[in-house]
């Protein structure tokens, strides 16, 4: 029988926890109960949390496969408005497709990228999306874990699709790699941020399987853009009301 608790503990050790309970303590207190062990790990690292795994559902799986990262792309008063809610598998291609009319149409005054509903996701996919605005950047993001820092580049084989005025909408639901994207665009694409302070979730998370019904979301690495720290949330350049900065998902 696999040592599930040992594997959970080993993966958590690779993350940001300063002090986890010893493995033997987890086994003595929990026996073979992996959920019990995960809860003790959460007691030591409050940023971690258990997340329920939904029961397999073929309709849900098909829906998730159809879910787009770019949920809206439209023209308003000559400006291109794009809402990016997720960092899905095809995020770069979807965002590139939404930006192509800007590359074709001359004299576009502004692109507005809406991240108000973006709660984060895969960091590598986020970096690939950022490259459409920034081009390649050697040290775009710094990831720090276990006392060691490593730079994460934006690798892009094309120049920016749009290099004009860029506005990024942010709000209290903008989090994690969503915040990282906003910070990257501010730093490397001269974007202005409008809205309200973001969530301040300046770390990536690792998904650790616990049981068929649960997995553990564990902080993996602190993220920062050189010169920009959003541990307490990104502060907008242009403040807006809470109503304007709220995620419009439920009223779209």
Coordinates of C-alpha atoms in Angstrom, one line a residue:
X1 CA 0.0 0.0 0.0
X2 CA 1.5 3.4 -1.0
X3 CA 2.6 5.7 1.8
X4 CA 0.1 8.5 1.0
X5 CA 0.9 10.5 4.2
X6 CA 4.6 10.3 3.4
X7 CA 4.1 11.6 -0.1
X8 CA 1.9 14.5 1.1
X9 CA 4.5 15.5 3.7
X10 CA 7.3 15.2 1.1
X11 CA 5.6 17.4 -1.4
X12 CA 4.6 20.0 1.3
X13 CA 8.3 20.1 2.3
X14 CA 9.1 21.4 -1.1
X15 CA 6.8 24.4 -0.6
X16 CA 7.0 27.5 1.5
X17 CA 6.2 26.1 5.0
X18 CA 8.8 27.1 7.6
X19 CA 8.0 24.3 9.9
X20 CA 5.9 21.2 9.3
X21 CA 5.1 18.6 11.9
X22 CA 7.5 15.6 11.7
X23 CA 6.4 12.8 9.5
X24 CA 6.3 10.3 12.4
X25 CA 4.1 12.7 14.4
X26 CA 1.6 12.8 11.6
X27 CA 1.6 9.0 11.3
X28 CA 1.3 8.5 15.1
X29 CA -1.7 10.9 15.4
X30 CA -3.5 10.0 12.1
X31 CA -2.5 6.4 11.4
X32 CA -3.4 6.0 7.7
X33 CA -5.9 8.9 7.6
X34 CA -4.4 11.2 5.0
X35 CA -7.1 13.9 5.5
X36 CA -6.2 14.0 9.2
X37 CA -2.6 14.5 8.3
X38 CA -3.5 17.2 5.8
X39 CA -5.4 19.1 8.5
X40 CA -2.4 19.0 10.8
X41 CA -0.2 20.4 8.0
X42 CA -2.7 23.2 7.6
X43 CA -2.5 24.0 11.3
X44 CA 1.2 24.5 10.7
X45 CA 0.8 26.5 7.5
X46 CA -2.5 28.5 7.5
X47 CA -2.2 29.5 3.9
X48 CA -2.7 25.9 2.9
X49 CA -6.3 24.6 2.5
X50 CA -8.2 21.5 1.7
X51 CA -10.3 21.6 -1.5
X52 CA -13.0 19.1 -2.3
X53 CA -12.6 17.2 -5.5
X54 CA -16.0 17.1 -7.3
X55 CA -17.3 13.7 -8.3
X56 CA -16.6 12.8 -12.0
X57 CA -19.3 14.1 -14.2
X58 CA -19.2 13.8 -17.9
X59 CA -21.3 16.9 -18.5
X60 CA -19.0 18.9 -16.2
X61 CA -15.9 17.6 -17.9
X62 CA -17.3 18.6 -21.3
X63 CA -18.2 22.0 -19.9
X64 CA -14.7 22.5 -18.5
X65 CA -13.2 21.6 -21.9
X66 CA -15.3 24.2 -23.5
X67 CA -14.6 26.9 -20.9
X68 CA -12.6 29.7 -22.5
X69 CA -9.8 31.7 -20.8
X70 CA -11.0 34.8 -22.8
X71 CA -14.6 35.2 -22.0
X72 CA -15.3 38.6 -23.7
X73 CA -13.7 40.4 -26.6
X74 CA -15.4 43.4 -28.1
X75 CA -15.0 47.0 -29.4
X76 CA -16.2 49.9 -27.4
X77 CA -15.7 53.4 -28.7
X78 CA -12.8 52.3 -30.9
X79 CA -11.1 50.5 -28.0
X80 CA -10.5 46.8 -27.7
X81 CA -11.9 45.3 -24.5
X82 CA -10.8 41.8 -23.5
X83 CA -11.8 40.0 -20.4
X84 CA -9.3 37.3 -19.3
X85 CA -10.8 35.2 -16.5
X86 CA -8.6 32.1 -16.6
X87 CA -5.2 30.7 -17.6
X88 CA -6.5 27.7 -19.5
X89 CA -4.6 25.3 -21.7
X90 CA -5.1 27.5 -24.8
X91 CA -4.8 30.9 -23.1
X92 CA -2.1 32.2 -25.4
X93 CA -3.9 31.3 -28.6
X94 CA -7.2 32.6 -27.3
X95 CA -5.6 35.9 -26.3
X96 CA -3.7 36.2 -29.5
X97 CA -6.9 35.7 -31.4
X98 CA -8.6 38.4 -29.4
X99 CA -5.7 40.8 -30.1
X100 CA -5.4 40.1 -33.9
X101 CA -8.1 42.7 -34.9
X102 CA -5.9 45.3 -33.1
X103 CA -2.9 44.3 -35.1
X104 CA -4.9 44.6 -38.4
X105 CA -6.8 47.8 -37.6
X106 CA -4.7 51.0 -37.8
X107 CA -4.9 53.6 -35.1
X108 CA -6.4 51.7 -32.2
X109 CA -6.0 54.1 -29.3
X110 CA -6.1 51.6 -26.4
X111 CA -6.5 48.0 -25.3
X112 CA -8.3 47.3 -22.0
X113 CA -7.5 44.0 -20.4
X114 CA -10.0 43.0 -17.7
X115 CA -8.6 40.9 -14.9
X116 CA -11.3 41.6 -12.3
X117 CA -12.4 38.0 -12.3
X118 CA -9.0 36.4 -12.7
X119 CA -8.2 34.5 -9.5
X120 CA -4.9 33.0 -10.8
X121 CA -3.9 29.7 -12.2
X122 CA -0.9 28.1 -14.0
X123 CA 2.1 30.4 -13.8
X124 CA 3.7 29.1 -17.0
X125 CA 0.5 29.7 -19.0
X126 CA 0.2 33.2 -17.5
X127 CA 3.8 34.0 -18.6
X128 CA 3.0 32.8 -22.1
X129 CA 0.0 35.2 -22.2
X130 CA 2.1 38.1 -20.9
X131 CA 4.5 37.6 -23.8
X132 CA 1.9 38.8 -26.3
X133 CA 2.2 42.3 -24.7
X134 CA 5.8 42.3 -23.6
X135 CA 7.8 40.1 -26.0
X136 CA 10.6 38.1 -24.4
X137 CA 11.8 39.1 -20.9
X138 CA 14.8 37.2 -19.4
X139 CA 14.0 37.8 -15.8
X140 CA 10.3 38.6 -15.7
X141 CA 9.2 37.0 -12.4
X142 CA 11.1 35.9 -9.3
X143 CA 10.0 32.7 -7.6
X144 CA 11.3 32.2 -4.0
X145 CA 10.9 29.0 -2.0
X146 CA 13.0 27.4 0.7
X147 CA 15.3 30.4 0.8
X148 CA 16.3 30.1 -2.8
X149 CA 15.2 32.4 -5.6
X150 CA 15.0 31.6 -9.3
X151 CA 14.1 33.8 -12.2
X152 CA 11.2 32.9 -14.5
X153 CA 11.5 34.3 -18.0
X154 CA 8.8 35.3 -20.5
X155 CA 9.8 33.3 -23.6
X156 CA 8.2 34.6 -26.8
X157 CA 9.3 34.1 -30.3
X158 CA 7.3 37.1 -31.6
X159 CA 7.3 40.9 -30.8
X160 CA 4.4 42.3 -28.9
X161 CA 1.1 42.2 -30.9
X162 CA 0.1 45.6 -29.4
X163 CA 2.5 48.1 -28.0
X164 CA 0.2 51.1 -27.6
X165 CA -1.7 52.3 -24.6
X166 CA -2.7 49.4 -22.3
X167 CA -5.1 49.6 -19.4
X168 CA -5.5 46.7 -17.0
X169 CA -8.7 46.5 -14.8
X170 CA -8.1 44.9 -11.4
X171 CA -10.2 44.4 -8.2
X172 CA -10.6 42.4 -5.0
X173 CA -11.0 39.2 -6.9
X174 CA -7.8 39.5 -8.9
X175 CA -5.4 37.2 -7.2
X176 CA -2.2 35.1 -7.4
X177 CA -0.9 34.8 -11.0
X178 CA -3.7 37.2 -12.0
X179 CA -2.0 39.8 -9.9
X180 CA 1.4 38.7 -11.3
X181 CA 0.1 39.3 -14.9
X182 CA -1.1 42.8 -13.9
X183 CA 2.3 43.6 -12.3
X184 CA 4.2 42.2 -15.3
X185 CA 2.2 44.4 -17.7
X186 CA 2.7 47.4 -15.5
X187 CA 6.5 46.8 -15.4
X188 CA 7.2 45.6 -19.0
X189 CA 4.4 46.9 -21.1
X190 CA 3.8 50.3 -19.4
X191 CA 0.2 49.4 -18.5
X192 CA -1.8 51.5 -16.1
X193 CA -3.8 49.7 -13.5
X194 CA -7.4 50.9 -12.7
X195 CA -9.8 49.6 -10.1
X196 CA -9.2 48.8 -6.4
X197 CA -6.5 47.0 -4.4
X198 CA -6.1 43.3 -5.4
X199 CA -6.3 40.3 -3.1
X200 CA -2.6 40.2 -2.2
X201 CA -2.0 36.5 -2.8
X202 CA 1.7 36.8 -3.8
X203 CA 2.4 33.1 -4.1
X204 CA 1.7 30.1 -6.3
X205 CA 0.1 26.9 -5.1
X206 CA 0.8 23.3 -5.6
X207 CA -2.1 20.8 -5.8
X208 CA -1.3 17.8 -3.6
X209 CA -3.6 14.7 -3.9
X210 CA -4.9 13.6 -0.5
X211 CA -7.8 11.3 -1.2
X212 CA -10.4 10.6 -3.8
X213 CA -12.5 13.4 -2.3
X214 CA -9.8 16.0 -1.3
X215 CA -6.6 17.6 -2.4
X216 CA -4.4 20.0 -0.5
X217 CA -3.6 23.4 -1.9
X218 CA -0.2 24.2 -0.6
X219 CA 1.8 27.5 -1.1
X220 CA 4.7 26.7 -3.4
X221 CA 6.7 29.8 -4.0
X222 CA 6.5 33.6 -3.4
X223 CA 6.2 35.5 -6.6
X224 CA 7.3 39.0 -7.3
X225 CA 8.1 41.2 -10.3
X226 CA 11.4 43.1 -9.9
X227 CA 10.5 46.3 -8.2
X228 CA 6.8 45.4 -7.6
X229 CA 5.6 43.6 -4.4
X230 CA 1.9 42.7 -4.1
X231 CA 2.0 40.9 -0.8
X232 CA -0.6 43.4 0.5
X233 CA -2.3 43.7 -2.9
X234 CA -1.5 45.7 -6.0
X235 CA -2.5 49.4 -5.7
X236 CA -4.2 50.8 -8.8
X237 CA -2.8 53.8 -10.6
X238 CA -6.3 55.1 -11.1
X239 CA -8.7 54.2 -8.3
X240 CA -12.3 53.2 -9.1
X241 CA -15.3 52.5 -6.9
X242 CA -15.8 49.0 -5.4
X243 CA -18.8 48.5 -7.6
X244 CA -16.8 49.2 -10.7
X245 CA -13.9 47.0 -9.6
X246 CA -16.0 44.0 -8.6
X247 CA -15.9 40.9 -10.8
X248 CA -18.8 41.2 -13.3
X249 CA -19.1 37.5 -13.8
X250 CA -22.6 37.2 -12.2
X251 CA -24.1 40.1 -14.1
X252 CA -22.4 39.6 -17.5

